[in-house]
XYZ file of C-alpha atoms in Angstrom:
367
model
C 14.812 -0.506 -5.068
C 15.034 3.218 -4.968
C 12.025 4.022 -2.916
C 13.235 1.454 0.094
C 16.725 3.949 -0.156
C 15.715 5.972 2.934
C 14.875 3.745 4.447
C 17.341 1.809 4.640
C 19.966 4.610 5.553
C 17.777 5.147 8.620
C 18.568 1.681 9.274
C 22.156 2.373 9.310
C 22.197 5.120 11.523
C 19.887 3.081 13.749
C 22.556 1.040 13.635
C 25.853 3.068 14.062
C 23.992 4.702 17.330
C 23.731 0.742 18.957
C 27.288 0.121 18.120
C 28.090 3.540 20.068
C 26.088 2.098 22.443
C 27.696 -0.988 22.554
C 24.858 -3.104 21.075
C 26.634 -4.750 18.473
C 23.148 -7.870 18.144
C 20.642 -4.613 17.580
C 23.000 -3.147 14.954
C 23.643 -6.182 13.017
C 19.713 -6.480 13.135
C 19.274 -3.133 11.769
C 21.828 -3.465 8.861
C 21.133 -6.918 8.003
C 17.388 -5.159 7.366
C 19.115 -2.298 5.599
C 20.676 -4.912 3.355
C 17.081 -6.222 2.712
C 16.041 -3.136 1.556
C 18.734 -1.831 -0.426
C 21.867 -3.135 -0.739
C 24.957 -0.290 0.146
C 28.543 -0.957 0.809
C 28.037 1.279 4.052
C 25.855 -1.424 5.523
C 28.026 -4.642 4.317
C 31.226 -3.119 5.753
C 29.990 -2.454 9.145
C 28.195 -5.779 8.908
C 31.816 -7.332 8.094
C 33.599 -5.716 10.951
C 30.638 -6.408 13.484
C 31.322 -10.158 12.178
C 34.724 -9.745 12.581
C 35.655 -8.580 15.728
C 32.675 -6.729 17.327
C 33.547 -3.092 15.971
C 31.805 -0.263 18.022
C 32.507 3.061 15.598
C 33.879 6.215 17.076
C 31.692 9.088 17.112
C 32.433 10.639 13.464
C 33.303 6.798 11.741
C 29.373 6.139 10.374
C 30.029 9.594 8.368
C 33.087 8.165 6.558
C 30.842 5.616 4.996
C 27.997 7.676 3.930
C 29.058 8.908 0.937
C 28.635 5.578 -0.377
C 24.753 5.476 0.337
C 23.664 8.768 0.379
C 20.407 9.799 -1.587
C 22.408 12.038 -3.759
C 24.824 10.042 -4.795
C 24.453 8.114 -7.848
C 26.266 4.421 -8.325
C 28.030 3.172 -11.495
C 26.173 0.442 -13.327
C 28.235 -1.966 -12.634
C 27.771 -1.716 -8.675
C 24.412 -2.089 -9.314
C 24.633 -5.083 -10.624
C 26.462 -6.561 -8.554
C 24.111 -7.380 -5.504
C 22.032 -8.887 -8.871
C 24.968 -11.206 -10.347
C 25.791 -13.011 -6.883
C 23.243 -13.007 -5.058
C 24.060 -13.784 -1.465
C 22.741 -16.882 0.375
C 20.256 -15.833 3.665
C 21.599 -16.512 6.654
C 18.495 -16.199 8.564
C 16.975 -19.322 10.047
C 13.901 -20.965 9.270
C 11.761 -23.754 10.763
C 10.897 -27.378 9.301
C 7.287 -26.071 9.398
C 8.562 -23.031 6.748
C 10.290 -25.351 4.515
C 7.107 -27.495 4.474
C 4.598 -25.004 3.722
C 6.906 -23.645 0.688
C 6.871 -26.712 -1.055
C 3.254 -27.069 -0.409
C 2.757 -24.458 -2.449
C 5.095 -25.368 -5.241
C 3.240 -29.210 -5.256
C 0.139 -27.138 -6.088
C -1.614 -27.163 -9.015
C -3.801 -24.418 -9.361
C -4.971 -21.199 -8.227
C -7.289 -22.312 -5.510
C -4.992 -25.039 -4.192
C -2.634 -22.225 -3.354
C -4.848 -20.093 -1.493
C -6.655 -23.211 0.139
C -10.190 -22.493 -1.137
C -12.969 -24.138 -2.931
C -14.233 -23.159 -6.480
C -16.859 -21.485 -5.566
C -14.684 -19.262 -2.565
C -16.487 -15.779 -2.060
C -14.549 -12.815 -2.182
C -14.317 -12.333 1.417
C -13.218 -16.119 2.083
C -10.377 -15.215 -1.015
C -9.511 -11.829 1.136
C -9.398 -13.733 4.821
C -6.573 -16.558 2.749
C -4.354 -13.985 0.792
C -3.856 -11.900 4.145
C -2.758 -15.086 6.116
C -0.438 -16.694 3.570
C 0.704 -13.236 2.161
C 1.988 -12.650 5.848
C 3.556 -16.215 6.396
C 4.992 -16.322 2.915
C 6.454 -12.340 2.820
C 10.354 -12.149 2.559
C 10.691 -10.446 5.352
C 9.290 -13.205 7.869
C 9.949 -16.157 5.791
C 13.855 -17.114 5.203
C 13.050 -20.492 4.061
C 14.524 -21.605 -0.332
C 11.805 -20.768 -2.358
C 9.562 -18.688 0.119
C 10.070 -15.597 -1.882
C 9.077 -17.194 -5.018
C 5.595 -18.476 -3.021
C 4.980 -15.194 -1.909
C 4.824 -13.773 -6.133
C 2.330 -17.516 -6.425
C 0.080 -16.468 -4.064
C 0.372 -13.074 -4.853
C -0.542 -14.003 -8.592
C -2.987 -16.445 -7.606
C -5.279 -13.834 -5.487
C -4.762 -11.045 -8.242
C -6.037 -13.785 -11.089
C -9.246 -14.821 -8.682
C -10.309 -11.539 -7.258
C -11.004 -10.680 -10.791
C -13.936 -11.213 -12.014
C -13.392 -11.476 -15.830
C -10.436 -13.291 -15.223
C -11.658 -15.551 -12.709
C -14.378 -16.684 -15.547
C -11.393 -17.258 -17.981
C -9.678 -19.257 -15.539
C -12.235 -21.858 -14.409
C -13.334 -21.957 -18.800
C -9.854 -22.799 -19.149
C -10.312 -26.738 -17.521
C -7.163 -28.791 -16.557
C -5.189 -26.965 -19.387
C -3.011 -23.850 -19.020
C -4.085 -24.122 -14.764
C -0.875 -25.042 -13.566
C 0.120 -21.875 -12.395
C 3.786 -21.469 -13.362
C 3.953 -18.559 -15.816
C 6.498 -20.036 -17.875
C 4.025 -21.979 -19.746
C 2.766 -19.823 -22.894
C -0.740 -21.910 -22.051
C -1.146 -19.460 -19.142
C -0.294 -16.192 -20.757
C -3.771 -14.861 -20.188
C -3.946 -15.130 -16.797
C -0.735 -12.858 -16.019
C -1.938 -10.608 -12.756
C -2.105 -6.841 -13.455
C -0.606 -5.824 -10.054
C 2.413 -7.213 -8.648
C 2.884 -9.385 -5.188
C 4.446 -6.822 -3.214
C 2.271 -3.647 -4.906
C -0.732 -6.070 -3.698
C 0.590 -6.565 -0.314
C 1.268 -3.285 0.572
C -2.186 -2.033 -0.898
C -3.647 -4.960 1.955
C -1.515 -3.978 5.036
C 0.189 -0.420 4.470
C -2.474 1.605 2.643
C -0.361 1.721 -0.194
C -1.276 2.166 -4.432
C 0.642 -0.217 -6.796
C 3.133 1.745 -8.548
C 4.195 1.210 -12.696
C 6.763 -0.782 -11.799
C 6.618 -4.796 -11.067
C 9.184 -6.473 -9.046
C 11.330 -9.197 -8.713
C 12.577 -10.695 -5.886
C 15.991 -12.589 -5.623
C 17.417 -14.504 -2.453
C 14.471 -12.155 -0.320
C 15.885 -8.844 -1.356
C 13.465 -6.996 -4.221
C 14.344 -4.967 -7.484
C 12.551 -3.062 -9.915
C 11.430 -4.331 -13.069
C 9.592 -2.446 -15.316
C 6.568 -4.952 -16.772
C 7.081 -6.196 -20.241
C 3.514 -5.233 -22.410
C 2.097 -7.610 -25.290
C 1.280 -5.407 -28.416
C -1.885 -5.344 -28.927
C -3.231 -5.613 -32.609
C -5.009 -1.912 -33.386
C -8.554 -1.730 -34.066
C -9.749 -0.162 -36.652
C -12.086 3.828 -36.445
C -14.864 2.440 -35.661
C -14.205 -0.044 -33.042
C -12.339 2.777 -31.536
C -15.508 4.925 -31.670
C -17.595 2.513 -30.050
C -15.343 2.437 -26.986
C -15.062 6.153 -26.919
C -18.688 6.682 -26.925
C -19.772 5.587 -23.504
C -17.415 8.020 -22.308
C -18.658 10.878 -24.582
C -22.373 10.140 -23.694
C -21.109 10.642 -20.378
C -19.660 13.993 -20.502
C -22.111 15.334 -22.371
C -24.983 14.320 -19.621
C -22.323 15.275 -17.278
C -22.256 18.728 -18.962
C -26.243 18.954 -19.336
C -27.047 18.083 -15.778
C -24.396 20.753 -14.390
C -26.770 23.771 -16.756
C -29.861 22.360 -15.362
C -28.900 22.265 -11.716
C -29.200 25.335 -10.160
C -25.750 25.820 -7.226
C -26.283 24.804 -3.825
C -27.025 27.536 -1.789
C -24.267 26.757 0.577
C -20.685 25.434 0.777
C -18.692 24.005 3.361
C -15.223 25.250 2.236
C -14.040 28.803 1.063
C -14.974 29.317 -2.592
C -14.509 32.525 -3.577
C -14.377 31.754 -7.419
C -17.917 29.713 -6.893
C -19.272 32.803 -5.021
C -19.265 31.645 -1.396
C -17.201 33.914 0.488
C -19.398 34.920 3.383
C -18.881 33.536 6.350
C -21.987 32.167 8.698
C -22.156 30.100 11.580
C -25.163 27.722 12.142
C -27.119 28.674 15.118
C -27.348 25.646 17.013
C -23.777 23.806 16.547
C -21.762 26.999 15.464
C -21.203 25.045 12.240
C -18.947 27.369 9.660
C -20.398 27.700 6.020
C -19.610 29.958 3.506
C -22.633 31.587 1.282
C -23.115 34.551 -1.655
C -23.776 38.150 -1.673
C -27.553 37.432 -2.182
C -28.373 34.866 0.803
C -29.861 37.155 3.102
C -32.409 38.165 1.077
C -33.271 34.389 -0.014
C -33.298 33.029 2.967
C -34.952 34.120 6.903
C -36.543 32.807 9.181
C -37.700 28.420 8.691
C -36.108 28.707 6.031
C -33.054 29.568 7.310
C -33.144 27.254 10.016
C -33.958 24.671 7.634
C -30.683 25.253 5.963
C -28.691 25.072 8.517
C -30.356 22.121 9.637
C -29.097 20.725 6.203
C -25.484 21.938 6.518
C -25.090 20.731 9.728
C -26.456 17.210 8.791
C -23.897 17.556 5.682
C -21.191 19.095 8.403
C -21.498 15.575 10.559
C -21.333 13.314 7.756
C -18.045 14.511 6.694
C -16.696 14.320 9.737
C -17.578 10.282 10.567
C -16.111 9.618 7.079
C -12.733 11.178 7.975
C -13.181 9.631 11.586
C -13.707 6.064 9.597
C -10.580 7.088 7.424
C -8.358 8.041 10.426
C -9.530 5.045 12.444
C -8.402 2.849 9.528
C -5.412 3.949 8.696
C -4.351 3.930 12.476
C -5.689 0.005 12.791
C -3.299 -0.412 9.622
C -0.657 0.713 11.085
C -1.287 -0.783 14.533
C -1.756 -4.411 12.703
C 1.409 -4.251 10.799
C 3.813 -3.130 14.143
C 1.903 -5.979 16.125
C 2.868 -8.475 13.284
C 6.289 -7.554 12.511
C 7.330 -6.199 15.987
C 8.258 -2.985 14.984
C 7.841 -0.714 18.487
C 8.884 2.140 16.572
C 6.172 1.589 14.603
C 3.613 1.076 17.182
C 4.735 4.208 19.210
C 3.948 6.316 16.017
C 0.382 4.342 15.672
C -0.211 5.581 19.365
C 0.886 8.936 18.784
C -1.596 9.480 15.344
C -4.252 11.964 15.947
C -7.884 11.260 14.637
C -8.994 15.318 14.603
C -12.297 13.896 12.947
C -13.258 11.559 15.733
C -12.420 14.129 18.573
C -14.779 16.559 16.764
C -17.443 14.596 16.369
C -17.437 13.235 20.452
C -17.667 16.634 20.975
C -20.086 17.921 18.559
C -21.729 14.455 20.264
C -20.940 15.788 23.619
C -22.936 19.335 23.133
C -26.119 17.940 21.504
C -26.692 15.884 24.838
């Protein structure tokens, strides 16, 4: 998959610098990940030399391979296919346990039996199931036949529960069409909109599904693009009727803008809007930006009332960028915990939160 690309060649040079050092278990690591990610001929020779006899490069040896996976160079069709045509069997290990829980979820029957919930499962109790198994099942932890294709079941099954409409279909449907296998033209309209590993990076890296689904083969992934059912067109006026909610829309949009009068005050530098004088509140030396004709509009309670207001406006920004930065952070924290990336984790300990430190100190100076 092209995005994983650079990744991937940071894996190799992760890797060429532990063979330098003699670390030939942390370089295999590293390019057995690389492989994972995207398969390069850079990667699977040094792999097949380490396997060999132990080979530690010389200092200029990773560059005589890096034509082969560099992000400018483009493969012929035929080497791309290849990694697709023979698949290679994993030769990580798994436990008993793994191999049970896979075909646990293959015995299952529906949706529900695959994320272990009742019926009538809330969307928080639907949430608290996806992350476990999504994290158990992902190809990355889980080297066990058939884990990866458990991972795109559960994946499917939270997609087709966590929505609403097509929750409803699902339980109307009865005993037919919910066996969950999508092979079955019974359960063509409960396909998910959002693939398993767009949904499991939107839960643990922050991440927004792309156009693309994906298929995954042996645990490595590849780009697919999703196949769309033609729709039969409607005809003017059922085309109007959808169109109108959105016109109603932006016409009150339009009408409330001409009836609302501009705030008297903006946070930001708007020159275009008219705010391009700079003030400072009195109290918290808050910057805001006002028009020519503010010092004749406002003086005295008045003004103090403002700045009261922008203040008040001035704080509330800055908790919801603290929340933001806070959750990202925990994100990232959560994922190098799990997957024992230190790398990672260092770079989670190292991320600022400029909105927090702000606000404790706005905090700080009000005491």
């Amino acid at each position: 998959m092209e995005v994983n690309r650079d990744e991937a060649e940071r894996c190799i040079d992760i890797a060429a610098a532990a063979l330098r050092s003699q670390q030939p278990e942390k370089a295999q690591k590293f390019l057995e990940k690389a492989q994972r990610l995207f398969p390069t001929k850079t990667a699977k020779t040094l792999l097949d030399l380490i396997a060999k006899n132990g080979f530690s490069p010389r200092q200029g040896d990773h560059s005589d391979f890096s034509e082969d996976s560099g992000p400018r160079c483009r493969r012929s069709s035929a080497e791309d296919a290849r990694p697709e045509e023979k698949p290679a069997e994993t030769s990580q290990a798994y436990t008993e346990d793994q191999l049970d829980a896979v075909r646990r979820i293959k015995q299952c029957k529906d949706f529900y039996e695959i994320l272990g919930v009742q019926k009538d499962a809330t969307e928080d109790e639907l949430k608290r199931s996806y992350r476990k198994l999504a994290l158990r099942f992902h190809p990355d932890k889980n080297y066990a036949p058939g884990a990866t294709e458990a991972f795109k079941a559960i994946g499917n099954a939270y997609a087709v529960l966590s929505n609403a409409d097509k929750r409803r279909q699902y339980d109307q449907c009865g005993e037919e069409g919910r066996y969950p296998s999508t092979n079955g033209p019974e359960n063509g309209n409960f396909e998910p909109d959002i693939s398993p590993e767009d949904l499991f990076n939107m839960f643990f890296g922050g991440g927004f599904p792309s156009s693309n689904a994906h298929v995954y083969t042996n645990g490595r992934m590849r780009s697919q693009r999703r196949e769309r059912r033609e729709r039969p067109r409607d005809g003017g006026l059922a085309l109007f009727v959808q169109v109108m909610p959105i016109l109603i829309l932006v016409i009150v949009s339009a009408l409330t803008q001409i009836m609302v009068s501009n705030p008297s005050y903006s946070l930001s530098f708007r020159p275009s809007a008219g705010y391009s004088h700079k003030r400072l509140t009195e109290n918290l030396k808050v910057p805001y930006y006002v028009g020519e004709q503010f010092s004749k509009e406002f003086s005295g309670v008045n003004l103090k009332n403002l700045e009261r207001t922008v203040e008040d406006d001035y704080i509330g920004n800055l908790r919801n960028n603290c929340w933001k930065e806070k959750q990202q952070k925990e994100s990232m924290l959560y994922r190098a915990r799990y997957f024992g990336d230190s790398e990672l984790y260092q770079r989670a300990q190292r991320a600022r939160t400029p909105s927090c430190a702000k606000l404790s100190e706005i905090s700080a100076s009000m005491h």
